[in-house]
Short mmCIF file of C-alpha atoms and ligand atoms in Angstrom, two decimals:
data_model
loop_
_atom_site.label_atom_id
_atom_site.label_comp_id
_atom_site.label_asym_id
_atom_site.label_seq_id
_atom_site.Cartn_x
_atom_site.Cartn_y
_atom_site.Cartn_z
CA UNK A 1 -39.17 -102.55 -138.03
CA UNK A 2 -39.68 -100.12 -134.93
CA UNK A 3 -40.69 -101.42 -131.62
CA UNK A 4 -42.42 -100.19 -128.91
CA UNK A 5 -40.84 -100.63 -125.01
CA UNK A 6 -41.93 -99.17 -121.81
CA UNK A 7 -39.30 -96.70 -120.90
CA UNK A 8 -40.86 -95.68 -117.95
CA UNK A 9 -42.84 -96.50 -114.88
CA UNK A 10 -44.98 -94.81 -112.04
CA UNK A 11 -47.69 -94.63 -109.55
CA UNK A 12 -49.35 -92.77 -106.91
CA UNK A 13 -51.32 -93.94 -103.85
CA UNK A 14 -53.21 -91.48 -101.35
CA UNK A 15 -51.89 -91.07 -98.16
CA UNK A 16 -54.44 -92.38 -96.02
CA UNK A 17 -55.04 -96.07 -95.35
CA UNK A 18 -58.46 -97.73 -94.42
CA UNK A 19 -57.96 -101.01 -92.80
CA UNK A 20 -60.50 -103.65 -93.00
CA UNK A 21 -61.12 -102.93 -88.76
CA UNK A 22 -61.86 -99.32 -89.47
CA UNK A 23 -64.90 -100.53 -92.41
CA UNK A 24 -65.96 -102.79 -89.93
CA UNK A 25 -66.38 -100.07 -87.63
CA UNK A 26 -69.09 -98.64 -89.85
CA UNK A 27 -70.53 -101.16 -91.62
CA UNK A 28 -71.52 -105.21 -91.02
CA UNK A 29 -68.47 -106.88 -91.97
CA UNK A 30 -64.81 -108.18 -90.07
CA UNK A 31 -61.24 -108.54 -91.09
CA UNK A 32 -61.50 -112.04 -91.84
CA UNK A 33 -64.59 -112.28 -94.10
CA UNK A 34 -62.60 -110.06 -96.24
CA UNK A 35 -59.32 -111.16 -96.16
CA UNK A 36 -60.38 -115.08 -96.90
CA UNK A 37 -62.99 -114.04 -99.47
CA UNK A 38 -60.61 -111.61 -101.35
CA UNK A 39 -57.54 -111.09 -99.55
CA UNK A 40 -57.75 -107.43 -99.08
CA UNK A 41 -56.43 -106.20 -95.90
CA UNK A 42 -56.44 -102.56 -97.14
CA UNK A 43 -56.73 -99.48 -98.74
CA UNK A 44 -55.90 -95.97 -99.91
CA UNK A 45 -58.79 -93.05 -99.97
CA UNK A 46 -58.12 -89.85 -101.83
CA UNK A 47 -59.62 -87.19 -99.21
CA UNK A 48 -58.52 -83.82 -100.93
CA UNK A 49 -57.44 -85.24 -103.74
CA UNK A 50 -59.31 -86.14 -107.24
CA UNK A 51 -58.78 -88.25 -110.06
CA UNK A 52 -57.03 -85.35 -111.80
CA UNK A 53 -54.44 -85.19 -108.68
CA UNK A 54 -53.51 -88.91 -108.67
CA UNK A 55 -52.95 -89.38 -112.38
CA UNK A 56 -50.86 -85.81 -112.43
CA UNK A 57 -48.57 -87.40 -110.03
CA UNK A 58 -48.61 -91.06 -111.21
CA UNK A 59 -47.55 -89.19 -114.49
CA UNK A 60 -44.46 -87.27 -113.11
CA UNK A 61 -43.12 -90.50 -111.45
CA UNK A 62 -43.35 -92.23 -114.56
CA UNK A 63 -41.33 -89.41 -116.48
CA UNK A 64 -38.78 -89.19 -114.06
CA UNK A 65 -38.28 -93.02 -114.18
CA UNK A 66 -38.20 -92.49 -118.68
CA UNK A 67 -36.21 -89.51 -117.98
CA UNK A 68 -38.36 -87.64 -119.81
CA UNK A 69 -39.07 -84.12 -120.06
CA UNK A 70 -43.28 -83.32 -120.49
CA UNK A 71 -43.20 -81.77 -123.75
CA UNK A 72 -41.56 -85.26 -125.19
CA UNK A 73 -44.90 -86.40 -124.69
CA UNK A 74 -46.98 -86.50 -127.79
CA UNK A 75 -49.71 -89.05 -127.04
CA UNK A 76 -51.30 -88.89 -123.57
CA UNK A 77 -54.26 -91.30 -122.85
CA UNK A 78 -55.98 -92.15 -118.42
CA UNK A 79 -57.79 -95.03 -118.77
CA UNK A 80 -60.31 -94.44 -115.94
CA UNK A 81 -64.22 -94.92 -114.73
CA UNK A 82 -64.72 -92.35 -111.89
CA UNK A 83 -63.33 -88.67 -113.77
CA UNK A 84 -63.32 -85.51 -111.78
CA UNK A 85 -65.72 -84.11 -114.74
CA UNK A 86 -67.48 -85.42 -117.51
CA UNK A 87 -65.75 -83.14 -119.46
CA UNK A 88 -63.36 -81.79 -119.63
CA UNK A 89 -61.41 -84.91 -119.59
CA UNK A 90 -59.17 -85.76 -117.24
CA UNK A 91 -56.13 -86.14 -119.32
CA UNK A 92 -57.17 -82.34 -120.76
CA UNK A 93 -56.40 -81.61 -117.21
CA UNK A 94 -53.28 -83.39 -116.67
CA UNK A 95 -51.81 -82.36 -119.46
CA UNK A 96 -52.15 -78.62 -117.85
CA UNK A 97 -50.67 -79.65 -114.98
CA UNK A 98 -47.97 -81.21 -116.81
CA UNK A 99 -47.28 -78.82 -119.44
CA UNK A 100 -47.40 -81.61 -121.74
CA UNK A 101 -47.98 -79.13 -124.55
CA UNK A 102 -47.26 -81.51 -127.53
CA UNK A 103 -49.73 -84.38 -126.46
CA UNK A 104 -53.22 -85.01 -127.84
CA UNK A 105 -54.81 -86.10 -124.36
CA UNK A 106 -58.09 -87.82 -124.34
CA UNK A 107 -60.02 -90.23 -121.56
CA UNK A 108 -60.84 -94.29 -122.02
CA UNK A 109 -63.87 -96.18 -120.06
CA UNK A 110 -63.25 -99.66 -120.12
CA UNK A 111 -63.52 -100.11 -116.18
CA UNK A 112 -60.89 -102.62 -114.89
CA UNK A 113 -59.65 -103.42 -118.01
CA UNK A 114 -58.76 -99.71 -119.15
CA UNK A 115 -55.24 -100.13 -118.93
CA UNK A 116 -54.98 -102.37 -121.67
CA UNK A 117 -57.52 -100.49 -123.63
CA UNK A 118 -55.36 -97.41 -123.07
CA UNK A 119 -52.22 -99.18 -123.91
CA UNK A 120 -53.75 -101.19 -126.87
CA UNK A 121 -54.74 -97.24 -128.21
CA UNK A 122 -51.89 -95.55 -127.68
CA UNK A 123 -49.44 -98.26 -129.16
CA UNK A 124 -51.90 -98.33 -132.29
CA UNK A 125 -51.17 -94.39 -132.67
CA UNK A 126 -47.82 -94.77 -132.59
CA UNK A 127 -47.10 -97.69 -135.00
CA UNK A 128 -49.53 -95.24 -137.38
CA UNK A 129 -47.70 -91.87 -137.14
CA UNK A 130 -45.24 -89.80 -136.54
CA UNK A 131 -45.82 -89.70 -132.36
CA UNK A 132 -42.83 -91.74 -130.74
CA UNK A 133 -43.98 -91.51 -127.22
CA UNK A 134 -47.00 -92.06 -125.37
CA UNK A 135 -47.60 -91.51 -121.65
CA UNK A 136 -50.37 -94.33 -120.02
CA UNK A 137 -52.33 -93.76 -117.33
CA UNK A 138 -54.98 -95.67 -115.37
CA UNK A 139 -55.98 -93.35 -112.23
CA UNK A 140 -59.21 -94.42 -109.74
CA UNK A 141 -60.95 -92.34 -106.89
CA UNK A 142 -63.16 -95.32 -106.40
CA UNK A 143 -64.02 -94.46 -103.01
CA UNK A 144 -65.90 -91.33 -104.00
CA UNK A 145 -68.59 -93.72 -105.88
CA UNK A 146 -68.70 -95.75 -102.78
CA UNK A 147 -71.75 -96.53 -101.10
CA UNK A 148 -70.32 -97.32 -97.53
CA UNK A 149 -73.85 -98.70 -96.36
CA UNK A 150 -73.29 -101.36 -99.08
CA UNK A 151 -70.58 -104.12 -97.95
CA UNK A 152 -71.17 -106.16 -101.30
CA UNK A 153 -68.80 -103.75 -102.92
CA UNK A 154 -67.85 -101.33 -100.25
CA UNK A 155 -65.06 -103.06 -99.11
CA UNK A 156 -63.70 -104.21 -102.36
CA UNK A 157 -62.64 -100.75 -104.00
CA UNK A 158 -59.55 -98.81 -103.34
CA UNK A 159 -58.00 -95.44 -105.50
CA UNK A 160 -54.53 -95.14 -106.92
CA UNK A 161 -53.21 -94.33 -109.67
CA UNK A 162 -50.44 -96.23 -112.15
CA UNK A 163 -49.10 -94.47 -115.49
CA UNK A 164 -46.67 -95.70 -117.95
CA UNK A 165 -44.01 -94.14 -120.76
CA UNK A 166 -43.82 -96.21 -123.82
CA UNK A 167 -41.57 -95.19 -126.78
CA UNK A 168 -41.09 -95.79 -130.72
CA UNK A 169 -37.55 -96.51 -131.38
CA UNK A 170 -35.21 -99.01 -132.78
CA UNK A 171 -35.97 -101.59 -129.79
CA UNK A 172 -35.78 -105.40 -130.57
CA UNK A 173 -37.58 -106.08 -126.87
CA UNK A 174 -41.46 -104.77 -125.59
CA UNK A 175 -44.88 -104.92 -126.47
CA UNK A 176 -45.23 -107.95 -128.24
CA UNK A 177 -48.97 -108.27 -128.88
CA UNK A 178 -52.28 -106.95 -126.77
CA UNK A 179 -55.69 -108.17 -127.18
CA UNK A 180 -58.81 -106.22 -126.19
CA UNK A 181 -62.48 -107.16 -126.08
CA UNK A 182 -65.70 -106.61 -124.80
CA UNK A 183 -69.36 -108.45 -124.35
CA UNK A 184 -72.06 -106.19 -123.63
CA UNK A 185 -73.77 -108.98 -123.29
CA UNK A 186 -72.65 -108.75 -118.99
CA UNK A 187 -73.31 -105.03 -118.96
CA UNK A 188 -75.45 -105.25 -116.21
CA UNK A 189 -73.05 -106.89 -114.01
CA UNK A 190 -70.94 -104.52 -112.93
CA UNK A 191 -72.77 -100.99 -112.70
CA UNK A 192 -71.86 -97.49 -111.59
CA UNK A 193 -74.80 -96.02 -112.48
CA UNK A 194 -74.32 -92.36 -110.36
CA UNK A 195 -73.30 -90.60 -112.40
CA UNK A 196 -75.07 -91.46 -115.64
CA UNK A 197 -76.98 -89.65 -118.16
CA UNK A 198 -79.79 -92.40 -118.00
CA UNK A 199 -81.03 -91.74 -114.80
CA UNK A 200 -83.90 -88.76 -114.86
CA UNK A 201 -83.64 -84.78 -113.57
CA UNK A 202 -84.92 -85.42 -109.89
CA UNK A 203 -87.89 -83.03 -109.87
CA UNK A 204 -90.25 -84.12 -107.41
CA UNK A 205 -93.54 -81.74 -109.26
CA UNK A 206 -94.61 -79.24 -111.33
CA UNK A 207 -92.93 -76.74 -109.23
CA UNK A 208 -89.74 -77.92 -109.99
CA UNK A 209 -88.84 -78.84 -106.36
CA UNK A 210 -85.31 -80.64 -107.02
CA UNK A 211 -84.94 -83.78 -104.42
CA UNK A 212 -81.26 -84.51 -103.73
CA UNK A 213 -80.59 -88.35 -103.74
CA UNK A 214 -77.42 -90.17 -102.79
CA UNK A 215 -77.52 -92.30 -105.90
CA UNK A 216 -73.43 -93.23 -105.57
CA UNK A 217 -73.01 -96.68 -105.94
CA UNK A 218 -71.41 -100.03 -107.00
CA UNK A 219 -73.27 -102.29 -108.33
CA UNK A 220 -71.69 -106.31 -108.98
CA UNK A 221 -73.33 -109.96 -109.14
CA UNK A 222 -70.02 -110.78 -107.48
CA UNK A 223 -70.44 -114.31 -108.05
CA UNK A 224 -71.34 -113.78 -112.02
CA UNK A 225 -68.60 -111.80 -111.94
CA UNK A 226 -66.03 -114.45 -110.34
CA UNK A 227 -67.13 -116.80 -113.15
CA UNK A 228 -66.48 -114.24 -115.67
CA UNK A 229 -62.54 -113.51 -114.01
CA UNK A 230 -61.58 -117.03 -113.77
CA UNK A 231 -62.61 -118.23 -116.84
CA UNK A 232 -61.30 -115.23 -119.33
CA UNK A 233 -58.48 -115.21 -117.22
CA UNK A 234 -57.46 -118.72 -118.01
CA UNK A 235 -58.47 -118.62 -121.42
CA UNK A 236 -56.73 -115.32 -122.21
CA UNK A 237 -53.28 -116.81 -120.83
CA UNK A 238 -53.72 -119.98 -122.81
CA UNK A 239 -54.45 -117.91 -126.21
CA UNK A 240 -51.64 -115.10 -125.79
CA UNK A 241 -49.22 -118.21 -125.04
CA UNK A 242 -50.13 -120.45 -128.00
CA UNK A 243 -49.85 -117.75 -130.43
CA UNK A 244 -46.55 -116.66 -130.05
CA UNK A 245 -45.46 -120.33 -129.67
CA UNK A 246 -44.85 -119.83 -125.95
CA UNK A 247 -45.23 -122.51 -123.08
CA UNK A 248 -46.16 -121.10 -119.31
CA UNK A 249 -42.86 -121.44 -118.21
CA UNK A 250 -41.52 -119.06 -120.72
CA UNK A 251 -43.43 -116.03 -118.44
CA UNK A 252 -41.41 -114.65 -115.89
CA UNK A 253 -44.48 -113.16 -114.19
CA UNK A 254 -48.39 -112.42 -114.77
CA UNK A 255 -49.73 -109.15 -113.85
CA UNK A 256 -53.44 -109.29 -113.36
CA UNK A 257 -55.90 -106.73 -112.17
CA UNK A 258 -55.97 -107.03 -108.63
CA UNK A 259 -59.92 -108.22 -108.09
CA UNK A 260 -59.52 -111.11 -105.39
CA UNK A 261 -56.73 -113.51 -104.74
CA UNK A 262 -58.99 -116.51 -105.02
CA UNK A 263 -59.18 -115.96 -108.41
CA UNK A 264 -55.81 -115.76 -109.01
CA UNK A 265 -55.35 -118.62 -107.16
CA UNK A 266 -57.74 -120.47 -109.22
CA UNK A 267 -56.39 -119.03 -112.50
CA UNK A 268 -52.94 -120.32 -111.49
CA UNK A 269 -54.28 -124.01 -110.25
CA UNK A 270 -55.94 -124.42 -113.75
CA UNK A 271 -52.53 -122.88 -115.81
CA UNK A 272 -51.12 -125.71 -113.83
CA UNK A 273 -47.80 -122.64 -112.34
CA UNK A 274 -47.20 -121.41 -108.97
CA UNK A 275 -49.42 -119.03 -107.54
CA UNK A 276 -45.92 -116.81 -107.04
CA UNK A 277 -46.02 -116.21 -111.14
CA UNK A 278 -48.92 -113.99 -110.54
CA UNK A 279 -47.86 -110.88 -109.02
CA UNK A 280 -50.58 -109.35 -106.25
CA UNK A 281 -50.82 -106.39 -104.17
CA UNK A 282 -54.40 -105.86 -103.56
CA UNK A 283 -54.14 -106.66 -99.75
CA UNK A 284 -52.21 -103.25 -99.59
CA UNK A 285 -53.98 -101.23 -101.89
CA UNK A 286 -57.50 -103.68 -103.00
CA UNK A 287 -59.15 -103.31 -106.11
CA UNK A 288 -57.81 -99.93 -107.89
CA UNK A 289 -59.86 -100.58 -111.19
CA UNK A 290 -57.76 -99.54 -113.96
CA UNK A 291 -55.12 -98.31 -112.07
CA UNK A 292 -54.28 -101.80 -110.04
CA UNK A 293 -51.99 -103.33 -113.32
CA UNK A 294 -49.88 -99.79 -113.59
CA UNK A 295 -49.31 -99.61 -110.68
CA UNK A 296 -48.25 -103.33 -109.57
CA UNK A 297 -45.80 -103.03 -112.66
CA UNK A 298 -44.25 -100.12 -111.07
CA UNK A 299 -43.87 -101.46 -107.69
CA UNK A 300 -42.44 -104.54 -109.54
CA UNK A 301 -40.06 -102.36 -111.89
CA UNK A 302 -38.94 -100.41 -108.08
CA UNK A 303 -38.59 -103.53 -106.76
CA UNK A 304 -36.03 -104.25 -109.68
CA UNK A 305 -37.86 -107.85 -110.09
CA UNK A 306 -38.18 -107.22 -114.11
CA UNK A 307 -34.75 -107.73 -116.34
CA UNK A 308 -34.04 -107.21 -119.73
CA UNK A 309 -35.47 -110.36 -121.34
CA UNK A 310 -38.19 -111.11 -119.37
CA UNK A 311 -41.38 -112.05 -120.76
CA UNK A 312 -44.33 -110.99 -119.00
CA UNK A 313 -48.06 -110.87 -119.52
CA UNK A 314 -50.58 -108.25 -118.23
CA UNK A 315 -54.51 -109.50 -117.55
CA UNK A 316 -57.52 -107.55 -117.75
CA UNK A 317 -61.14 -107.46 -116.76
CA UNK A 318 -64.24 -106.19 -115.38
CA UNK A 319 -67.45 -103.90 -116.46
CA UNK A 320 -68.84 -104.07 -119.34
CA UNK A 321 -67.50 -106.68 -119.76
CA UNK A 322 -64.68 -106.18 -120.72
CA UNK A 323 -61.29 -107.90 -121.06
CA UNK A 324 -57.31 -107.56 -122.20
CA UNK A 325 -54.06 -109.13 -122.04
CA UNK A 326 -50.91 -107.79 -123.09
CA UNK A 327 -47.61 -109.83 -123.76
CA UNK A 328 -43.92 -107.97 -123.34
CA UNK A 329 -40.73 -108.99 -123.16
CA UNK A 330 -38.74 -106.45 -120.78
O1 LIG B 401 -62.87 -105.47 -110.67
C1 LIG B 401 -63.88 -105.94 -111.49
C2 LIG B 401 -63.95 -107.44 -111.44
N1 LIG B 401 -64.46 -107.85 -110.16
C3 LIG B 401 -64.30 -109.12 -109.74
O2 LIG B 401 -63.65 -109.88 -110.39
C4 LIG B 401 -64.98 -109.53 -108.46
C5 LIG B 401 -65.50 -110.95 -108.61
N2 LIG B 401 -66.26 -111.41 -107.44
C6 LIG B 401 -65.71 -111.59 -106.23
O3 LIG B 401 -64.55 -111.32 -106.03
C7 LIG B 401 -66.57 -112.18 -105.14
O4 LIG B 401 -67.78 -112.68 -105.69
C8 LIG B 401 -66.90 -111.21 -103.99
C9 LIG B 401 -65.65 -110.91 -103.18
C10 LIG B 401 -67.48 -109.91 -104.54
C11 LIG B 401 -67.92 -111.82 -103.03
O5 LIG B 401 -67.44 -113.07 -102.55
P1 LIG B 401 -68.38 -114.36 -102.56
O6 LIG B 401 -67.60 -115.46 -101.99
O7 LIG B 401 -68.89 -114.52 -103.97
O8 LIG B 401 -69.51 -113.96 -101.55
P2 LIG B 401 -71.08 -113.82 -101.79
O9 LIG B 401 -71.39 -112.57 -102.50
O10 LIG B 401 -71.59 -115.11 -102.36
O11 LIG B 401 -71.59 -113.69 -100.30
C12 LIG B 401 -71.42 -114.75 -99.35
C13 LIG B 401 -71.95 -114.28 -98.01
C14 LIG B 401 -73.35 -113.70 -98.08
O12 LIG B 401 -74.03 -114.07 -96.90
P3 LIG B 401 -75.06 -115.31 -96.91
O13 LIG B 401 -76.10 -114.95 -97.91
O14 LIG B 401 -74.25 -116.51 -97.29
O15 LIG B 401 -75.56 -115.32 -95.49
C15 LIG B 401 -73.13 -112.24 -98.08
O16 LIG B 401 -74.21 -111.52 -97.58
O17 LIG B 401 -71.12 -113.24 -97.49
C16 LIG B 401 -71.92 -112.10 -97.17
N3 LIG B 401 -71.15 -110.90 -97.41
C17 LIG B 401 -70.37 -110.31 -96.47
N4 LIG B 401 -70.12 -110.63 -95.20
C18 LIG B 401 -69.27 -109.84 -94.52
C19 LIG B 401 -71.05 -110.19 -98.57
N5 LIG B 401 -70.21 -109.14 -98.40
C20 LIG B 401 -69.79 -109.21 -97.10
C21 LIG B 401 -68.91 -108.41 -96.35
N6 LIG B 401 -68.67 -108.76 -95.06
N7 LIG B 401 -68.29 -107.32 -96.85
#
């Protein structure tokens, strides 16, 4: 039986850093409210850049690190929630840039969680054909959806972007099991409504005079939401453990999506472990949607803190709602 490993890690971050001082310079809100609430400290901001930029290069750091060329690439799949376009996607577009001429590329929307919908898609096409590798991306320009006269979400959002290589081959160690699921029942509690198809042609009258609205926005019932985190979180650790006959201390590290550190915290507390078993970077980089999990694996796999052996689980959640884990063993 074939397995699937990652071969390959990567991940891109803007150049330019906002610091919780220079938001408060603009908006109602200080350092410390956002640091104990969330423990951000931080963040990137694509200025010339787009989504299509930041996954391209999250992409070529991850080949280099497989060592391989584009053209081995024959599944190619960015998870993300603010594309350059509607269409085409952005992966269409990367794979141009990359010359990735023997992928299929196509785009996932699963919000925070679209790393593990990505990855859950792409290792489903290659257990069912002929494809051997598959290149994961999750790339964010959150801050171009931003409303920065809105501090409920304004200072929670940062862009990035994280991408992955995984390969088909005669591998005893990698990706074990992932789980993926959604409730549309919380729809409404995380919204990004600018650039949707709902929202009506502004035409002011019958003269077709077209009003132009700032409608960019983040919407979140952050405490619904907190709820929501902790409690899949928890749950989805407990599930992925029991059914591979695992205990807590058999994981090496957790990798959630980088919302808020009290909810790590929390999550940790309640698995009864050491908050150090979660790894966290969001008071460098914040909340990165769907590329905060790629990218904190590469800064881990840099870092050289994974070995052969390891057993690892990567956490998921956020709009829709949606949620994922994913359990590997290095
Ligand atoms: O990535 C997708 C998944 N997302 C998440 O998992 C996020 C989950 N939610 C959270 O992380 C937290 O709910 C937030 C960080 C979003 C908010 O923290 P909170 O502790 O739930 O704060 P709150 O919304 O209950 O607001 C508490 C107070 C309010 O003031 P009053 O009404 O108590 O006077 C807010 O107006 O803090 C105020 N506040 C702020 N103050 C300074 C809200 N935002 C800010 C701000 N700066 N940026």
């Amino acid at each position: 039986m074939k397995g699937i490993k990652f071969i390959g890690t990567g991940s891109y971050l803007p150049e330019k850093t906002i610091s919780n001082d220079d938001l408060s310079k603009i908006m109602d809100t200080n350092d410390e409210w956002i640091r104990q609430r969330t423990g951000i400290g931080q963040r990137r901001m694509a200025i010339e850049e787009g989504c299509v930029d930041l996954a391209t290069k999250a992409a070529i750091s991850a080949l280099e690190n497989a060592k391989l060329k584009p053209e081995d690439i024959d599944v190619l799949i960015v998870a993300t929630c603010t594309p350059d376009n509607y269409c085409p996607s952005v992966a269409c577009m990367v794979q141009e840039k990359l010359l990735a001429v023997n992928a299929v590329a196509f785009d996932i929307s699963a919000a925070c969680t679209g790393f593990i919908f990505a990855l859950k898609t792409a290792e489903s096409l290659l257990k069912s054909s002929e494809y051997k590798n598959a290149l994961v991306i999750g790339s964010e320009v959150m801050t171009k959806l931003i409303n920065f006269e809105n501090r409920n979400t304004a200072v929670l959002f940062g862009d990035g972007a994280g991408a992955a290589v995984i390969s088909k081959n005669d591998f005893e160690n990698g990706i074990k099991d992932i789980y993926i699921k959604t409730d549309g029942s919380g729809a409404g509690l995380i919204t990004m409504p600018a650039l949707g198809s709902i929202k009506d042609a502004n035409f002011e009258d019958k003269e077709f005079t077209y009003v132009s609205d700032n409608t960019r926005d983040i919407f979140m019932e952050g405490r619904e939401v907190f709820k929501f985190a902790t409690t899949i979180m928890v749950s989805m650790v407990k599930d992925i453990l029991e059914k591979h006959n695992l205990d807590i201390s058999d994981i090496k590290y957790v990798v959630p999506h980088q919302a808020n550190i009290r909810i790590i915290d929390y999550a940790a507390k309640k698995l009864k472990v050491s908050s150090d078993v979660f790894y966290t970077n969001m008071e460098e980089y914040a909340n990165t949607s769907a590329a905060s999990i790629p990218i904190a694996l590469h800064e881990m796999n840099a870092k050289g803190l994974l070995s052969k052996g390891d057993n690892i689980i990567l956490l998921g959640f956020g709009g829709g709602l949606t949620f994922g884990s994913a359990l590997i063993t290095w």
